[in-house]
CSV table of C-alpha atoms in Angstrom, one decimal:
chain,number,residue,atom,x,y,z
A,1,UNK,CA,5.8,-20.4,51.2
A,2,UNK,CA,4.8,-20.7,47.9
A,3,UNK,CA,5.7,-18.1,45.2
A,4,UNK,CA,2.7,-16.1,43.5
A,5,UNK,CA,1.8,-16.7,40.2
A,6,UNK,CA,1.9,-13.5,38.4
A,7,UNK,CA,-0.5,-13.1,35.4
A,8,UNK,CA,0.5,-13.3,32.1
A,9,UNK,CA,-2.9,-11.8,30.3
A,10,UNK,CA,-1.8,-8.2,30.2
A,11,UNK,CA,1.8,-9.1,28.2
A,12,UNK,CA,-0.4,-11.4,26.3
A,13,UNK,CA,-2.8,-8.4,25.5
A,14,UNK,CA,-0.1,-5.9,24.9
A,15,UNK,CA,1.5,-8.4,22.1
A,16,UNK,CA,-1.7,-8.8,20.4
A,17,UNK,CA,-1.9,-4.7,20.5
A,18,UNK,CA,1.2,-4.5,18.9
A,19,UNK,CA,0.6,-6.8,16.3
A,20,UNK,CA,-2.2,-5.5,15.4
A,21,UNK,CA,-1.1,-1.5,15.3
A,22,UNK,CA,2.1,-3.3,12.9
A,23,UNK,CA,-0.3,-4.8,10.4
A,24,UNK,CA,-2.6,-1.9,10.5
A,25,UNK,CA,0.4,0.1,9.6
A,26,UNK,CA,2.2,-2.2,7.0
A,27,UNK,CA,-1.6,-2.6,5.3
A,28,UNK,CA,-1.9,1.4,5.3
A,29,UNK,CA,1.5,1.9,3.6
A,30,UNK,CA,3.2,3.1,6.6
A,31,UNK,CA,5.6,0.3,6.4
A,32,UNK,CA,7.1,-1.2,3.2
A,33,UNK,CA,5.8,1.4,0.8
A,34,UNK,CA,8.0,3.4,-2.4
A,35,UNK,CA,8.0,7.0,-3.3
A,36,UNK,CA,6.2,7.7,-6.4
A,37,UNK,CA,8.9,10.2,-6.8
A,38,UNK,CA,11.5,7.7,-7.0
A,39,UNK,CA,9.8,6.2,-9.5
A,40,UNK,CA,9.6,8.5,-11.7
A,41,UNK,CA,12.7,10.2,-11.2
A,42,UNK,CA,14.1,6.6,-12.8
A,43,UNK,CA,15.7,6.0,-8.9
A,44,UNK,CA,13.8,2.3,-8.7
A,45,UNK,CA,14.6,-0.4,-11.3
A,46,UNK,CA,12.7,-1.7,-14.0
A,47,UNK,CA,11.4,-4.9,-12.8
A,48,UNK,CA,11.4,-4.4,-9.2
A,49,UNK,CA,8.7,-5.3,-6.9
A,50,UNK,CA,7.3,-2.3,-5.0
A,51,UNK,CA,4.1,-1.1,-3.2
A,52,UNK,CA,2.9,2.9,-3.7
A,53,UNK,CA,0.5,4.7,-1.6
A,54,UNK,CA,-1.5,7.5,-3.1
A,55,UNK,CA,-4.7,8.5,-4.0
A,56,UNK,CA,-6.9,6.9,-7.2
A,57,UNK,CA,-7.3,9.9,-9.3
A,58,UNK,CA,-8.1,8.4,-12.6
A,59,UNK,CA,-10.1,5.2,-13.7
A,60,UNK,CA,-10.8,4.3,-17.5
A,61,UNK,CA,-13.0,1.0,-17.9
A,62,UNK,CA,-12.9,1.4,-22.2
A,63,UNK,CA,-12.1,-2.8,-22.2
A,64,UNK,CA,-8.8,-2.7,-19.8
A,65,UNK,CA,-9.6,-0.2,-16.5
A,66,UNK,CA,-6.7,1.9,-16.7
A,67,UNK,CA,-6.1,3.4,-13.4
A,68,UNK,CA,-3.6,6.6,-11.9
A,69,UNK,CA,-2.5,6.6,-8.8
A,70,UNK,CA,-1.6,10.2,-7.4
A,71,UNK,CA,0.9,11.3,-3.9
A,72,UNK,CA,-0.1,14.9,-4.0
A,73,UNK,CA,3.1,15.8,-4.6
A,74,UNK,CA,2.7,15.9,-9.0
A,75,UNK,CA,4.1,12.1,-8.7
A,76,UNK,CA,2.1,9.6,-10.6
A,77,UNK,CA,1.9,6.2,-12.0
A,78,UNK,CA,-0.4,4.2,-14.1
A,79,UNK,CA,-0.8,0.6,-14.7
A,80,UNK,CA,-3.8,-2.1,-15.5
A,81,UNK,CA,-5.5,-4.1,-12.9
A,82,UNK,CA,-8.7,-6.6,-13.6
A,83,UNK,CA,-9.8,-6.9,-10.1
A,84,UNK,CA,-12.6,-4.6,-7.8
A,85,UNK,CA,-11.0,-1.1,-7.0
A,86,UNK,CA,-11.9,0.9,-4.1
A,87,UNK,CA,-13.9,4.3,-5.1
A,88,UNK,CA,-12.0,7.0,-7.2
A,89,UNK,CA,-10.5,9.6,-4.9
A,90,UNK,CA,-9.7,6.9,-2.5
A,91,UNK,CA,-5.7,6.2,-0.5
A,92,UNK,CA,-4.7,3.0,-1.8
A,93,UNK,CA,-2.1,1.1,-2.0
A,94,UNK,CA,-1.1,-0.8,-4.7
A,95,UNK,CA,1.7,-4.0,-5.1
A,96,UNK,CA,3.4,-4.2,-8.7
A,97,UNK,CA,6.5,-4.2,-10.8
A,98,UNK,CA,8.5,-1.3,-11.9
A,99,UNK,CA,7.6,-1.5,-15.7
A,100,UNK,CA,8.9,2.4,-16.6
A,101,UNK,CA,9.2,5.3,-14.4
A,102,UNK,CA,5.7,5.7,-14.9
A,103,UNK,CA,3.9,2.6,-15.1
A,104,UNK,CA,3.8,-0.5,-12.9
A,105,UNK,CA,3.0,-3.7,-14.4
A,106,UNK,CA,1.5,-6.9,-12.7
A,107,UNK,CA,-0.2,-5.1,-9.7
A,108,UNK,CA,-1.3,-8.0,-7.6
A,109,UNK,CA,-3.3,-5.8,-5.1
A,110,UNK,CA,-5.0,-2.3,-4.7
A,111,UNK,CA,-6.1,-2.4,-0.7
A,112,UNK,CA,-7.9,0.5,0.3
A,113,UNK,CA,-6.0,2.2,3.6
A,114,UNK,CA,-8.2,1.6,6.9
A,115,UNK,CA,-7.1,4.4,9.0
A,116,UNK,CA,-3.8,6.7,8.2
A,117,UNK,CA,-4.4,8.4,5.1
């Protein structure tokens, strides 16, 4: 007798789930991202490649935009960026390099968080 193919669409459908729910949560800081706290408690090294998740609390556009990212917590950093930024008061997440433990420099992206703020 011959054997019964078993279908392979809902593992297929699962893994594409999963895949998705994992970049959803690395793009919403979930995954991957550093304490502001650590940075400015001097714990992360200058020049180290992180990504922070907080909340755009201050924009200056005077010739450089200037922008503060805030946790909540009293935790802060500060850096430039030349590209479009999401609306102030929004939960980002931004990509840069440790420059002092209050500043990043070279942030190569601000992504605003889809769905776990």
């Amino acid at each position: 007798m011959p054997r019964k193919k078993s279908s392979k669409l809902p593992l297929i459908l699962v893994l594409i789930i999963i895949g998705a729910a994992g970049f959803i949560a690395y793009h919403d800081g979930l995954i991957g991202t550093t304490a502001l706290r650590d940075i400015n408690q001097g714990d992360i090294s200058e020049g180290t490649a992180v990504s922070v998740k907080g909340e755009i609390d201050y924009v200056s556009g005077l010739g450089v935009t200037v922008v503060t990212v805030y946790d909540g917590d009293g935790h802060f950093v500060v850096f430039n960026y030349d590209g479009a930024l999401p609306a102030k008061n929004s939960i980002v997440v931004a990509r840069g390099i440790v420059d002092s433990p209050f500043s990043l420099r070279d942030v190569s992206s601000i992504d605003a968080v889809f769905i776990f703020s």
